[in-house]
Amino acid sequence: MALQGQEEIEEQIEEPEDFHEQDVSISPAEELSIGPEEEDSDPVLLPWDRFSAWLHCICVVGFDLELGQAVEVIYPHHSKLNEKEKTSICYLSFPDSNSGCLGDTQFCFRFRQASSRKSSLGCFLDHFDRDAPVCLKRDQGHYYGYVYFRQVRDKSLKRGYFQKSLVLISKLPYVTFFHSLLKLVAPEYFEKQEPCLEAACNDIDRWSTPYPGKILTLPIMGVVMKVRIPACYDKPGTSQLVQSAQNDSLVSIVLPTIHEVDLFRCFCPVFFHIQMLWELVLLGEALVVMAPSPAESSDTVLALVSCVAPLRYCSDFRPYFTIHDSEFKEYTTRTQAPPSVILGVTNPFFAKTLQHWPHIIRIGDMKQAGEMAKQMKVKKLKNLKTLDSKPGVYSAYKPFLNKDEDIIKQLQKGIQQKRPSAAQNAILRRYFLELTQSFIIPLERYVASLMPLQKSISPWKSPQLRPFSQEEFMRSLEKAGPQLTSRLKGDWIGLYRQFLRSPNFDGWFRTRRKEMTQKLEALHLEALCEEDLQQRIQKHTEVEMVDLVLKLKDKLAQAERERLPVQPGTLAKLQTHMERVILSLPEDLQGILHKPATP
């Protein structure tokens, strides 16, 4: 997905005094009747198919005095989780004992899918993924767990506490949406138990599928949520707020975003280091976030991952990681360099286990977003001895870019003027967006130059992309570098060289190369359409003509399978050309090659 230039994102952040946080509209829950204009365009789906488009399953994790954490319920009952996955869910669904989370706590985790499962919905779900932004595509190798944990005193229990978690397991990174869903479902479940869970699942199985770009009204537990799923063609940085219409009397909750966390609140404890943290995430450096609770741990890790948007963070990240995790040994070994991963931890044991990691972020209790961190200097790693160490960033990293003092002053001024937290968050999100775009646009521009000119594409020879040359790209920065869109000075060349060795570049370039290859295939098909095949085949043998027909069949099948971006009418025109070639062959070959038109 090509990113848009600086000139295309010049939307003004409103002044603090004019900024009003959008109120969530609440109306009494009423029964929702869907009119004909809202009928779903999904193909015929089986029971639980719509549920599976949103969630893999819902788990209830309780605490047993003899067994410890245990999965008590999996719903729907036919959902499949192997023992390794169940064990991961058990340990990740409860805060560490030292966190002291009394009452209700929400957080999220991410864990590896233990085995590949072929779903009957595979192609159907791939259809949605094509139009989703890269950072919101389904996670192919991992599950997300969205947790609502309740711990309250109960003298009737031997342990003295009631402890239980309701966990939504999904492939979708819709953190804000699923946490909002849990706030509706979990309290009801803790009061009414499994019948309530069954009713919620049946509601979800009647939802429309999460199609990008579509505004959805989703009934759940007697209320209605209204959301919009972002699409890859959305303008980066624009609000996804769903404006309430006059006839929205049935809608109870309108969600402005399905996935964004509050960056300003998350980065407040390490406020003066946001630009350095952006570099570390961009380069895929090993990072560990040490926080007092899973909620703060998971929010901070998700904020770090999202600060390079719309670039996709391609390394592993674990919003909440425990010593029981199946990758614990793999990620904490000292026999090799720390892997490219961001870990969020709360157990004090990690202060010792991960003290050899190069970059450690220590988060204190997140207070109101208006309270600014006082620690301005990056601390040396040797000063980090325990999890009780002062909040701050512990690293020997020297940033490539000079520090941007303007964003610090702008946000500090906002605090002094009591600017709403939503406005501070919008300013910070825009800052990260523009910084990432300034960095990526030169790469986009260079990669686009690897495409051959359209006029040079021959219908009789498959077009090829030129290979990526690091040195050629570096030379292009002299005239078309980030200095065109960013005022920041520093060693941009050094930052690019490091980035080109990172997993984030590898993931980004694979995606761009695939997109450009598909575009080339589309241009090749269009060039074939303009060719007079009838005249061409007169000079060829029957064997060559059959070979041409088979290749055209493959091209047409590929175009439909991959939804190649061809001009309207191209495939129909090429099909007609192919039919004419088949009809010019002997009847016996026509019978073999001619595929009857489907009714």
Coordinates of C-alpha atoms in Angstrom, one line a residue:
M1 CA 0.0 0.0 0.0
A2 CA 1.6 3.2 -1.1
L3 CA 1.7 5.8 1.6
Q4 CA 0.5 9.4 1.0
G5 CA 2.8 12.3 1.0
Q6 CA 3.1 15.1 3.6
E7 CA 1.1 17.4 1.5
E8 CA -1.8 15.0 1.6
I9 CA -2.0 14.8 5.4
E10 CA -2.1 18.5 6.2
E11 CA -5.3 18.4 8.3
Q12 CA -5.2 20.9 11.1
I13 CA -5.2 19.8 14.7
E14 CA -7.8 22.0 16.3
E15 CA -6.7 24.4 19.0
P16 CA -7.2 23.2 22.5
E17 CA -10.0 25.6 23.3
D18 CA -12.0 24.5 20.2
F19 CA -11.4 20.8 20.8
H20 CA -14.3 18.9 22.2
E21 CA -14.0 15.2 22.8
Q22 CA -16.7 13.4 20.9
D23 CA -19.4 12.2 23.2
V24 CA -20.4 8.6 22.9
S25 CA -24.1 8.6 22.2
I26 CA -26.1 6.3 24.6
S27 CA -29.7 5.5 24.1
P28 CA -32.0 2.9 25.8
A29 CA -31.4 -0.5 24.3
E30 CA -34.2 -1.5 22.0
E31 CA -34.8 -4.4 19.7
L32 CA -33.0 -3.9 16.4
S33 CA -34.8 -4.6 13.2
I34 CA -32.6 -4.6 10.2
G35 CA -34.1 -3.0 7.1
P36 CA -33.6 -4.3 3.6
E37 CA -30.9 -1.7 2.9
E38 CA -28.9 -3.3 5.7
E39 CA -29.2 -6.8 4.5
D40 CA -25.8 -8.6 4.5
S41 CA -24.3 -9.3 1.1
D42 CA -22.3 -12.3 2.5
P43 CA -22.7 -15.6 0.7
V44 CA -24.7 -18.3 2.3
L45 CA -23.0 -19.2 5.6
L46 CA -23.4 -22.1 8.0
P47 CA -24.2 -21.8 11.7
W48 CA -21.2 -20.3 13.6
D49 CA -19.5 -19.1 10.4
R50 CA -20.3 -15.4 11.2
F51 CA -19.1 -16.0 14.8
S52 CA -15.9 -17.5 13.4
A53 CA -15.3 -14.4 11.3
W54 CA -14.9 -12.4 14.5
L55 CA -13.8 -14.9 17.2
H56 CA -12.1 -18.3 17.4
C57 CA -13.8 -19.0 20.7
I58 CA -14.6 -17.6 24.2
C59 CA -12.9 -19.2 27.3
V60 CA -13.7 -19.0 31.0
V61 CA -10.5 -19.4 33.1
G62 CA -10.9 -20.1 36.8
F63 CA -8.6 -20.8 39.7
D64 CA -8.6 -24.3 41.3
L65 CA -6.8 -24.8 44.6
E66 CA -5.3 -28.1 43.5
L67 CA -4.9 -27.5 39.7
G68 CA -4.2 -23.8 39.7
Q69 CA -5.5 -21.9 36.6
A70 CA -7.8 -24.0 34.4
V71 CA -10.0 -23.6 31.4
E72 CA -13.5 -24.2 32.7
V73 CA -15.6 -23.5 29.6
I74 CA -14.9 -23.2 25.9
Y75 CA -17.7 -21.8 23.8
P76 CA -18.8 -22.7 21.2
H77 CA -18.2 -26.3 22.5
H78 CA -17.0 -27.4 19.1
S79 CA -14.1 -24.9 19.1
K80 CA -10.7 -26.5 18.9
L81 CA -7.7 -25.7 21.1
N82 CA -4.9 -28.1 21.8
E83 CA -3.4 -28.6 25.2
K84 CA -0.5 -26.3 24.6
E85 CA -2.8 -23.5 23.5
K86 CA -5.1 -24.1 26.6
T87 CA -2.0 -23.9 28.9
S88 CA -0.9 -20.6 27.3
I89 CA -4.4 -19.2 27.7
C90 CA -4.6 -20.3 31.4
Y91 CA -1.4 -18.6 32.5
L92 CA -1.8 -15.5 30.3
S93 CA -5.4 -14.9 31.5
F94 CA -4.5 -14.1 35.1
P95 CA -2.3 -11.2 36.4
D96 CA 0.9 -12.2 38.3
S97 CA 0.2 -12.4 42.0
N98 CA 2.4 -9.4 42.7
S99 CA 0.2 -7.2 40.5
G100 CA -2.5 -7.0 43.2
C101 CA -5.3 -6.5 40.8
L102 CA -8.5 -6.2 42.9
G103 CA -11.8 -5.6 41.2
D104 CA -12.1 -5.8 37.4
T105 CA -9.1 -5.6 35.1
Q106 CA -8.9 -5.7 31.3
F107 CA -5.8 -6.4 29.3
C108 CA -4.8 -8.4 26.2
F109 CA -2.1 -11.0 25.3
R110 CA -0.9 -12.7 22.1
F111 CA 0.4 -16.2 21.8
R112 CA 1.5 -18.6 19.0
Q113 CA -1.0 -20.8 17.3
A114 CA 0.3 -24.2 18.1
S115 CA -0.9 -25.9 15.0
S116 CA -2.1 -24.8 11.6
R117 CA -5.9 -25.3 11.2
K118 CA -7.5 -25.3 7.8
S119 CA -10.8 -23.5 8.0
S120 CA -13.7 -23.9 5.6
L121 CA -13.9 -20.1 5.8
G122 CA -10.3 -19.6 4.6
C123 CA -11.0 -18.1 1.2
F124 CA -14.0 -16.2 2.5
L125 CA -11.9 -14.5 5.3
D126 CA -9.0 -13.8 2.9
H127 CA -11.5 -11.8 0.9
F128 CA -11.8 -9.4 3.8
D129 CA -8.1 -9.3 4.5
R130 CA -7.3 -7.9 1.0
D131 CA -9.1 -4.7 1.8
A132 CA -7.8 -4.3 5.4
P133 CA -4.9 -2.0 6.3
V134 CA -1.7 -4.0 6.8
C135 CA -1.7 -3.5 10.6
L136 CA -5.3 -4.8 10.9
K137 CA -5.0 -8.0 8.9
R138 CA -5.7 -11.3 10.6
D139 CA -2.7 -12.7 12.4
Q140 CA -1.8 -15.9 10.6
G141 CA 0.5 -17.4 13.2
H142 CA -0.9 -16.0 16.5
Y143 CA -4.1 -15.6 18.5
Y144 CA -5.0 -12.5 20.5
G145 CA -6.6 -13.0 23.9
Y146 CA -8.8 -10.2 25.2
V147 CA -9.2 -10.6 29.0
Y148 CA -11.8 -9.4 31.5
F149 CA -10.4 -10.5 34.9
R150 CA -12.4 -10.2 38.1
Q151 CA -10.9 -10.7 41.6
V152 CA -13.1 -9.9 44.6
R153 CA -13.0 -11.0 48.3
D154 CA -15.2 -14.0 49.0
K155 CA -15.0 -15.5 52.5
S156 CA -17.0 -18.5 51.4
L157 CA -14.1 -19.7 49.2
K158 CA -11.0 -21.4 50.8
R159 CA -8.7 -19.0 49.0
G160 CA -10.7 -16.0 50.3
Y161 CA -11.1 -14.6 46.8
F162 CA -13.2 -15.1 43.7
Q163 CA -10.9 -15.1 40.7
K164 CA -12.1 -15.7 37.2
S165 CA -11.4 -14.4 33.6
L166 CA -13.6 -14.2 30.6
V167 CA -11.3 -14.4 27.5
L168 CA -12.1 -13.7 23.9
I169 CA -9.7 -15.5 21.5
S170 CA -9.5 -14.0 18.0
K171 CA -7.2 -13.5 15.1
L172 CA -8.3 -9.9 14.8
P173 CA -6.2 -7.1 16.4
Y174 CA -9.4 -5.0 17.3
V175 CA -8.3 -4.3 20.8
T176 CA -10.6 -1.3 21.5
F177 CA -13.6 -3.1 20.0
F178 CA -13.1 -6.4 21.9
H179 CA -12.5 -4.6 25.2
S180 CA -15.7 -2.7 24.7
L181 CA -17.5 -5.9 23.9
L182 CA -16.2 -7.5 27.1
K183 CA -17.4 -4.6 29.2
L184 CA -20.9 -5.5 28.0
V185 CA -20.6 -9.3 28.2
A186 CA -18.4 -10.1 31.2
P187 CA -20.3 -8.4 34.1
E188 CA -23.5 -10.2 32.8
Y189 CA -21.7 -13.5 32.6
F190 CA -20.3 -13.2 36.2
E191 CA -23.9 -12.7 37.4
K192 CA -25.8 -15.2 35.2
Q193 CA -23.1 -17.7 34.2
E194 CA -23.2 -19.9 31.0
P195 CA -26.7 -19.2 29.7
C196 CA -25.6 -15.6 29.3
L197 CA -22.5 -16.7 27.4
E198 CA -24.6 -18.8 25.0
A199 CA -26.9 -15.9 24.3
A200 CA -23.9 -13.6 23.6
C201 CA -22.4 -16.1 21.2
N202 CA -25.7 -16.5 19.4
D203 CA -25.9 -12.7 19.0
I204 CA -22.4 -12.6 17.5
D205 CA -23.3 -15.4 15.1
R206 CA -26.0 -13.0 13.6
W207 CA -23.5 -10.2 13.1
S208 CA -22.4 -9.0 9.7
T209 CA -18.9 -10.1 8.9
P210 CA -16.1 -7.5 9.6
Y211 CA -15.8 -6.1 6.1
P212 CA -13.3 -3.2 5.7
G213 CA -14.8 0.1 4.9
K214 CA -18.3 -1.0 6.1
I215 CA -20.3 0.6 8.9
L216 CA -21.8 -2.2 11.1
T217 CA -24.6 -2.2 13.7
L218 CA -23.9 -5.1 16.0
P219 CA -26.6 -6.2 18.5
I220 CA -25.3 -7.8 21.7
M221 CA -26.9 -8.5 25.1
G222 CA -29.8 -6.2 24.4
V223 CA -27.7 -3.2 23.2
V224 CA -26.4 -2.2 19.8
M225 CA -22.8 -1.3 19.0
K226 CA -22.0 0.8 15.9
V227 CA -18.5 0.5 14.4
R228 CA -16.7 1.1 11.2
I229 CA -13.9 -1.4 10.1
P230 CA -11.0 0.6 8.6
A231 CA -10.0 -0.1 5.0
C232 CA -6.6 0.1 3.2
Y233 CA -7.9 2.9 1.0
D234 CA -8.6 5.2 4.0
K235 CA -6.5 8.3 4.2
P236 CA -3.9 7.7 7.0
G237 CA -4.5 9.8 10.1
T238 CA -8.2 10.5 9.5
S239 CA -10.6 9.9 12.2
Q240 CA -12.7 6.7 12.0
L241 CA -15.4 8.2 14.2
V242 CA -18.8 7.0 13.1
Q243 CA -21.0 10.1 13.2
S244 CA -24.5 9.4 14.7
A245 CA -27.3 9.8 12.3
Q246 CA -30.8 11.1 13.2
N247 CA -32.3 7.6 12.8
D248 CA -29.7 6.0 15.2
S249 CA -32.1 5.8 18.1
L250 CA -31.5 2.0 18.3
V251 CA -27.8 2.4 18.6
S252 CA -26.5 2.3 22.2
I253 CA -22.7 2.6 21.7
V254 CA -20.7 4.3 18.9
L255 CA -17.0 3.4 18.9
P256 CA -14.7 6.0 17.3
T257 CA -12.0 3.4 16.7
I258 CA -11.8 -0.4 16.9
H259 CA -8.1 -0.7 17.5
E260 CA -6.3 2.5 18.6
V261 CA -4.9 2.8 22.1
D262 CA -4.4 6.2 23.9
L263 CA -0.8 6.9 22.9
F264 CA -0.4 10.0 25.1
R265 CA -1.5 8.1 28.3
C266 CA 0.7 5.1 27.5
F267 CA 3.9 7.2 26.7
C268 CA 3.5 9.7 29.6
P269 CA 5.9 7.8 31.9
V270 CA 8.6 7.9 29.2
F271 CA 7.4 11.1 27.6
F272 CA 10.8 12.6 26.8
H273 CA 12.0 9.6 24.8
I274 CA 9.1 9.0 22.4
Q275 CA 11.3 9.7 19.3
M276 CA 14.0 7.3 20.4
L277 CA 11.3 4.7 21.1
W278 CA 10.0 5.2 17.6
E279 CA 13.5 4.5 16.2
L280 CA 13.8 1.3 18.3
V281 CA 10.5 0.0 17.1
L282 CA 11.2 1.0 13.5
L283 CA 14.5 -0.9 13.6
G284 CA 13.0 -4.0 15.2
E285 CA 15.2 -3.8 18.3
A286 CA 14.6 -6.1 21.3
L287 CA 12.5 -4.2 23.8
V288 CA 11.1 -5.2 27.2
V289 CA 8.4 -3.1 29.0
M290 CA 8.4 -3.7 32.7
A291 CA 5.0 -2.6 34.2
P292 CA 3.1 -3.0 37.5
S293 CA 0.1 -4.6 35.9
P294 CA -1.0 -6.5 32.7
A295 CA -3.2 -3.6 31.7
E296 CA -0.3 -1.1 31.6
S297 CA 2.0 -3.7 30.1
S298 CA -0.3 -4.6 27.3
D299 CA -1.4 -1.0 26.5
T300 CA 2.3 0.2 26.3
V301 CA 3.3 -2.7 24.0
L302 CA 0.4 -2.0 21.7
A303 CA 1.2 1.7 21.7
L304 CA 4.8 0.9 20.8
V305 CA 3.7 -1.3 17.9
S306 CA 1.3 1.3 16.6
C307 CA 3.7 4.2 16.7
V308 CA 5.2 3.2 13.3
A309 CA 1.7 3.0 11.6
P310 CA 0.8 2.8 8.8
L311 CA 4.0 0.7 8.5
R312 CA 3.3 -2.8 9.9
Y313 CA 5.5 -3.9 12.8
C314 CA 6.7 -7.3 11.4
S315 CA 8.5 -8.8 14.4
D316 CA 6.9 -10.7 17.3
F317 CA 5.3 -8.8 20.2
R318 CA 3.8 -10.0 23.4
P319 CA 1.6 -7.4 25.2
Y320 CA 1.7 -9.6 28.3
F321 CA 4.4 -12.3 28.8
T322 CA 4.9 -14.6 31.8
I323 CA 7.5 -17.1 33.0
H324 CA 5.1 -19.9 32.0
D325 CA 5.0 -18.9 28.4
S326 CA 6.1 -21.6 25.9
E327 CA 8.7 -19.2 24.4
F328 CA 10.1 -18.2 27.8
K329 CA 13.4 -20.1 27.3
E330 CA 13.7 -19.1 23.7
Y331 CA 13.3 -15.4 24.5
T332 CA 15.4 -15.2 27.7
T333 CA 18.4 -17.3 26.8
R334 CA 21.8 -15.7 27.2
T335 CA 23.5 -17.9 24.6
Q336 CA 22.5 -15.6 21.8
A337 CA 21.5 -12.0 21.2
P338 CA 18.0 -11.1 22.3
P339 CA 15.5 -11.6 19.4
S340 CA 13.6 -8.9 17.6
V341 CA 10.6 -8.8 19.9
I342 CA 8.7 -6.5 22.2
L343 CA 7.8 -8.1 25.5
G344 CA 5.4 -6.7 28.2
V345 CA 6.1 -8.2 31.7
T346 CA 5.0 -7.6 35.3
N347 CA 6.8 -10.3 37.2
P348 CA 9.9 -9.0 39.2
F349 CA 11.8 -12.1 38.2
F350 CA 12.2 -10.6 34.7
A351 CA 14.3 -7.7 36.1
K352 CA 17.0 -10.2 36.6
T353 CA 16.3 -12.6 33.7
L354 CA 16.2 -9.9 31.1
Q355 CA 18.8 -7.5 32.5
H356 CA 21.1 -8.4 29.5
W357 CA 18.5 -7.0 27.1
P358 CA 19.7 -3.8 25.3
H359 CA 16.6 -1.7 25.8
I360 CA 14.3 -1.7 28.8
I361 CA 11.3 0.5 29.5
R362 CA 10.2 0.8 33.1
I363 CA 6.6 2.0 33.5
G364 CA 5.3 3.1 36.9
D365 CA 1.6 3.3 37.8
M366 CA -0.1 5.2 35.0
K367 CA -1.9 8.1 36.6
Q368 CA -3.9 10.7 34.8
A369 CA -2.5 11.6 31.4
G370 CA -2.0 15.1 32.6
E371 CA 0.9 14.1 34.9
M372 CA 4.1 14.4 33.0
A373 CA 7.2 12.2 33.5
K374 CA 10.1 13.9 35.2
Q375 CA 12.9 11.6 34.0
M376 CA 14.5 13.3 31.0
K377 CA 17.7 11.3 30.6
V378 CA 18.1 7.8 29.3
K379 CA 19.5 5.7 32.1
K380 CA 22.3 3.2 31.9
L381 CA 21.4 -0.4 32.0
K382 CA 23.6 -1.2 35.0
N383 CA 21.3 1.1 37.1
L384 CA 18.4 -1.3 36.5
K385 CA 18.5 -3.8 39.3
T386 CA 14.9 -4.6 40.2
L387 CA 11.5 -4.0 38.9
D388 CA 11.1 -1.4 41.7
S389 CA 13.7 0.8 39.9
K390 CA 12.4 4.3 38.9
P391 CA 10.4 4.6 35.7
G392 CA 12.4 5.5 32.6
V393 CA 14.2 4.1 29.6
Y394 CA 17.3 2.1 30.3
S395 CA 19.5 1.8 27.1
A396 CA 22.9 2.6 25.6
Y397 CA 21.2 3.4 22.3
K398 CA 22.3 6.6 20.5
P399 CA 19.4 7.9 18.3
F400 CA 20.2 8.6 14.6
L401 CA 18.0 11.7 14.5
N402 CA 18.2 14.8 16.5
K403 CA 15.6 15.2 19.2
D404 CA 12.4 17.0 18.2
E405 CA 11.9 19.6 20.9
D406 CA 8.8 21.1 19.3
I407 CA 6.5 18.1 20.0
I408 CA 7.7 18.0 23.6
K409 CA 6.9 21.7 24.0
Q410 CA 3.6 21.4 22.2
L411 CA 2.4 18.6 24.5
Q412 CA 3.8 20.2 27.7
K413 CA 1.9 23.4 26.7
G414 CA -1.2 21.2 26.4
I415 CA -0.8 19.9 29.9
Q416 CA -0.4 23.4 31.3
Q417 CA -3.6 24.6 29.5
K418 CA -5.4 21.4 30.5
R419 CA -6.0 20.4 26.9
P420 CA -8.3 17.3 26.7
S421 CA -6.5 14.0 26.7
A422 CA -8.1 13.1 23.3
A423 CA -6.5 16.2 21.8
Q424 CA -3.1 15.3 23.2
N425 CA -3.5 11.8 21.8
A426 CA -4.4 13.2 18.4
I427 CA -1.4 15.5 18.3
L428 CA 1.0 12.6 19.3
R429 CA -0.6 10.2 16.8
R430 CA -0.3 12.7 14.0
Y431 CA 3.4 13.3 15.0
F432 CA 4.2 9.6 14.7
L433 CA 2.3 9.3 11.4
E434 CA 4.2 12.2 9.8
L435 CA 7.5 11.0 11.1
T436 CA 6.8 7.5 9.7
Q437 CA 5.6 8.8 6.4
S438 CA 8.6 11.1 6.0
F439 CA 10.8 8.0 6.5
I440 CA 8.8 5.7 4.2
I441 CA 7.9 8.0 1.3
P442 CA 11.5 8.0 -0.2
L443 CA 11.4 4.2 -0.1
E444 CA 8.0 4.1 -1.8
R445 CA 9.3 6.5 -4.5
Y446 CA 12.4 4.4 -5.2
V447 CA 10.5 1.1 -5.2
A448 CA 8.0 2.5 -7.7
S449 CA 10.9 3.3 -10.0
L450 CA 11.7 -0.4 -10.1
M451 CA 8.6 -0.9 -12.3
P452 CA 9.2 -1.0 -16.0
L453 CA 7.5 1.7 -18.1
Q454 CA 4.1 0.7 -19.3
K455 CA 4.9 1.3 -23.0
S456 CA 7.9 -1.1 -22.7
I457 CA 5.7 -4.0 -21.6
S458 CA 5.5 -6.7 -24.3
P459 CA 2.5 -8.9 -24.6
W460 CA 4.8 -11.8 -25.5
K461 CA 7.3 -11.6 -22.6
S462 CA 6.5 -11.6 -18.9
P463 CA 7.6 -8.2 -17.4
Q464 CA 10.0 -8.2 -14.5
L465 CA 10.8 -5.8 -11.7
R466 CA 14.3 -4.4 -11.4
P467 CA 16.0 -5.7 -8.2
F468 CA 16.3 -3.5 -5.1
S469 CA 19.7 -1.9 -4.9
Q470 CA 20.7 -0.5 -1.5
E471 CA 23.3 1.8 -2.9
E472 CA 21.1 3.1 -5.7
F473 CA 18.4 3.9 -3.1
M474 CA 20.9 5.7 -0.9
R475 CA 22.0 7.9 -3.8
S476 CA 18.3 8.8 -4.5
L477 CA 18.1 10.3 -1.0
E478 CA 20.3 13.2 -2.0
K479 CA 17.5 14.8 -4.0
A480 CA 14.4 12.9 -2.8
G481 CA 15.1 12.1 0.8
P482 CA 13.1 12.8 4.0
Q483 CA 14.3 16.4 4.1
L484 CA 11.5 17.2 1.6
T485 CA 8.8 16.4 4.2
S486 CA 10.6 16.5 7.6
R487 CA 12.4 19.3 9.4
L488 CA 14.3 16.9 11.6
K489 CA 18.1 16.7 11.1
G490 CA 20.4 13.9 11.9
D491 CA 21.9 10.7 10.3
W492 CA 19.0 9.7 8.1
I493 CA 21.4 7.6 6.0
G494 CA 22.5 5.6 9.0
L495 CA 18.9 5.1 10.0
Y496 CA 18.0 3.8 6.5
R497 CA 21.0 1.4 6.4
Q498 CA 19.9 -0.1 9.8
F499 CA 16.3 -0.3 8.7
L500 CA 17.2 -2.2 5.5
R501 CA 18.5 -5.0 7.7
S502 CA 15.4 -5.1 9.9
P503 CA 12.4 -7.5 9.8
N504 CA 10.2 -4.4 9.3
F505 CA 11.9 -3.6 5.9
D506 CA 11.7 -7.3 4.9
G507 CA 8.0 -7.5 5.6
W508 CA 7.3 -4.1 4.0
F509 CA 9.2 -4.9 0.8
R510 CA 7.7 -8.4 0.5
T511 CA 4.2 -6.7 0.5
R512 CA 5.2 -4.0 -1.9
R513 CA 6.9 -6.5 -4.3
K514 CA 3.8 -8.6 -4.3
E515 CA 1.5 -5.6 -5.0
M516 CA 3.8 -4.4 -7.9
T517 CA 4.1 -7.9 -9.3
Q518 CA 0.3 -8.1 -9.4
K519 CA 0.2 -4.7 -11.1
L520 CA 2.7 -5.9 -13.7
E521 CA 0.6 -9.0 -14.3
A522 CA -2.5 -6.8 -14.8
L523 CA -0.6 -4.5 -17.3
H524 CA 0.6 -7.6 -19.1
L525 CA -3.0 -8.8 -19.5
E526 CA -4.1 -5.4 -20.8
A527 CA -1.2 -5.5 -23.3
L528 CA -2.4 -9.0 -24.5
C529 CA -5.9 -7.6 -25.0
E530 CA -4.6 -5.0 -27.4
E531 CA -2.8 -7.6 -29.5
D532 CA -4.4 -9.1 -32.6
L533 CA -4.1 -12.7 -31.6
Q534 CA -5.9 -14.0 -34.8
Q535 CA -3.2 -12.5 -37.0
R536 CA -0.4 -13.7 -34.6
I537 CA -1.5 -17.3 -34.6
Q538 CA -1.4 -17.6 -38.4
K539 CA 2.4 -17.8 -38.1
H540 CA 2.4 -20.5 -35.4
T541 CA 2.0 -24.3 -35.3
E542 CA -0.9 -26.1 -33.6
V543 CA 1.3 -27.0 -30.7
E544 CA 2.3 -23.3 -30.2
M545 CA -1.4 -22.3 -30.4
V546 CA -2.4 -24.9 -27.8
D547 CA 0.4 -23.7 -25.6
L548 CA -0.9 -20.1 -26.0
V549 CA -4.4 -21.1 -25.0
L550 CA -3.2 -22.9 -21.9
K551 CA -1.1 -19.9 -20.8
L552 CA -4.1 -17.6 -21.4
K553 CA -6.2 -19.9 -19.2
D554 CA -3.6 -19.7 -16.5
K555 CA -3.5 -16.0 -16.7
L556 CA -7.3 -15.6 -16.5
A557 CA -7.5 -18.0 -13.6
Q558 CA -4.7 -16.1 -11.8
A559 CA -6.4 -12.8 -12.4
E560 CA -9.6 -14.0 -10.8
R561 CA -7.9 -15.8 -8.0
E562 CA -5.7 -12.8 -7.0
R563 CA -8.2 -10.1 -8.0
L564 CA -5.6 -8.5 -10.2
P565 CA -6.2 -4.7 -10.6
V566 CA -7.1 -4.9 -14.4
Q567 CA -9.2 -2.3 -16.3
P568 CA -12.9 -3.1 -16.5
G569 CA -13.7 -5.4 -19.4
T570 CA -10.1 -6.7 -19.8
L571 CA -10.8 -10.2 -18.7
A572 CA -13.9 -10.5 -20.8
K573 CA -12.1 -9.2 -23.8
L574 CA -9.2 -11.6 -23.3
Q575 CA -11.7 -14.5 -22.8
T576 CA -13.2 -13.6 -26.2
H577 CA -9.7 -13.6 -27.9
M578 CA -9.0 -17.0 -26.4
E579 CA -12.3 -18.4 -27.6
R580 CA -11.5 -17.3 -31.1
V581 CA -8.1 -18.9 -31.0
I582 CA -9.7 -22.2 -29.8
L583 CA -12.3 -22.1 -32.6
S584 CA -9.5 -21.8 -35.2
L585 CA -8.1 -25.2 -34.1
P586 CA -9.3 -28.7 -35.3
E587 CA -12.5 -29.9 -33.6
D588 CA -10.8 -32.6 -31.5
L589 CA -8.5 -30.0 -29.9
Q590 CA -11.5 -27.6 -29.5
G591 CA -13.3 -30.3 -27.5
I592 CA -10.3 -30.6 -25.2
L593 CA -9.6 -26.9 -24.8
H594 CA -13.0 -25.3 -25.0
K595 CA -14.5 -24.9 -21.6
P596 CA -18.3 -24.6 -21.8
A597 CA -19.6 -21.3 -20.5
T598 CA -21.2 -21.6 -17.1
P599 CA -24.8 -20.6 -16.9

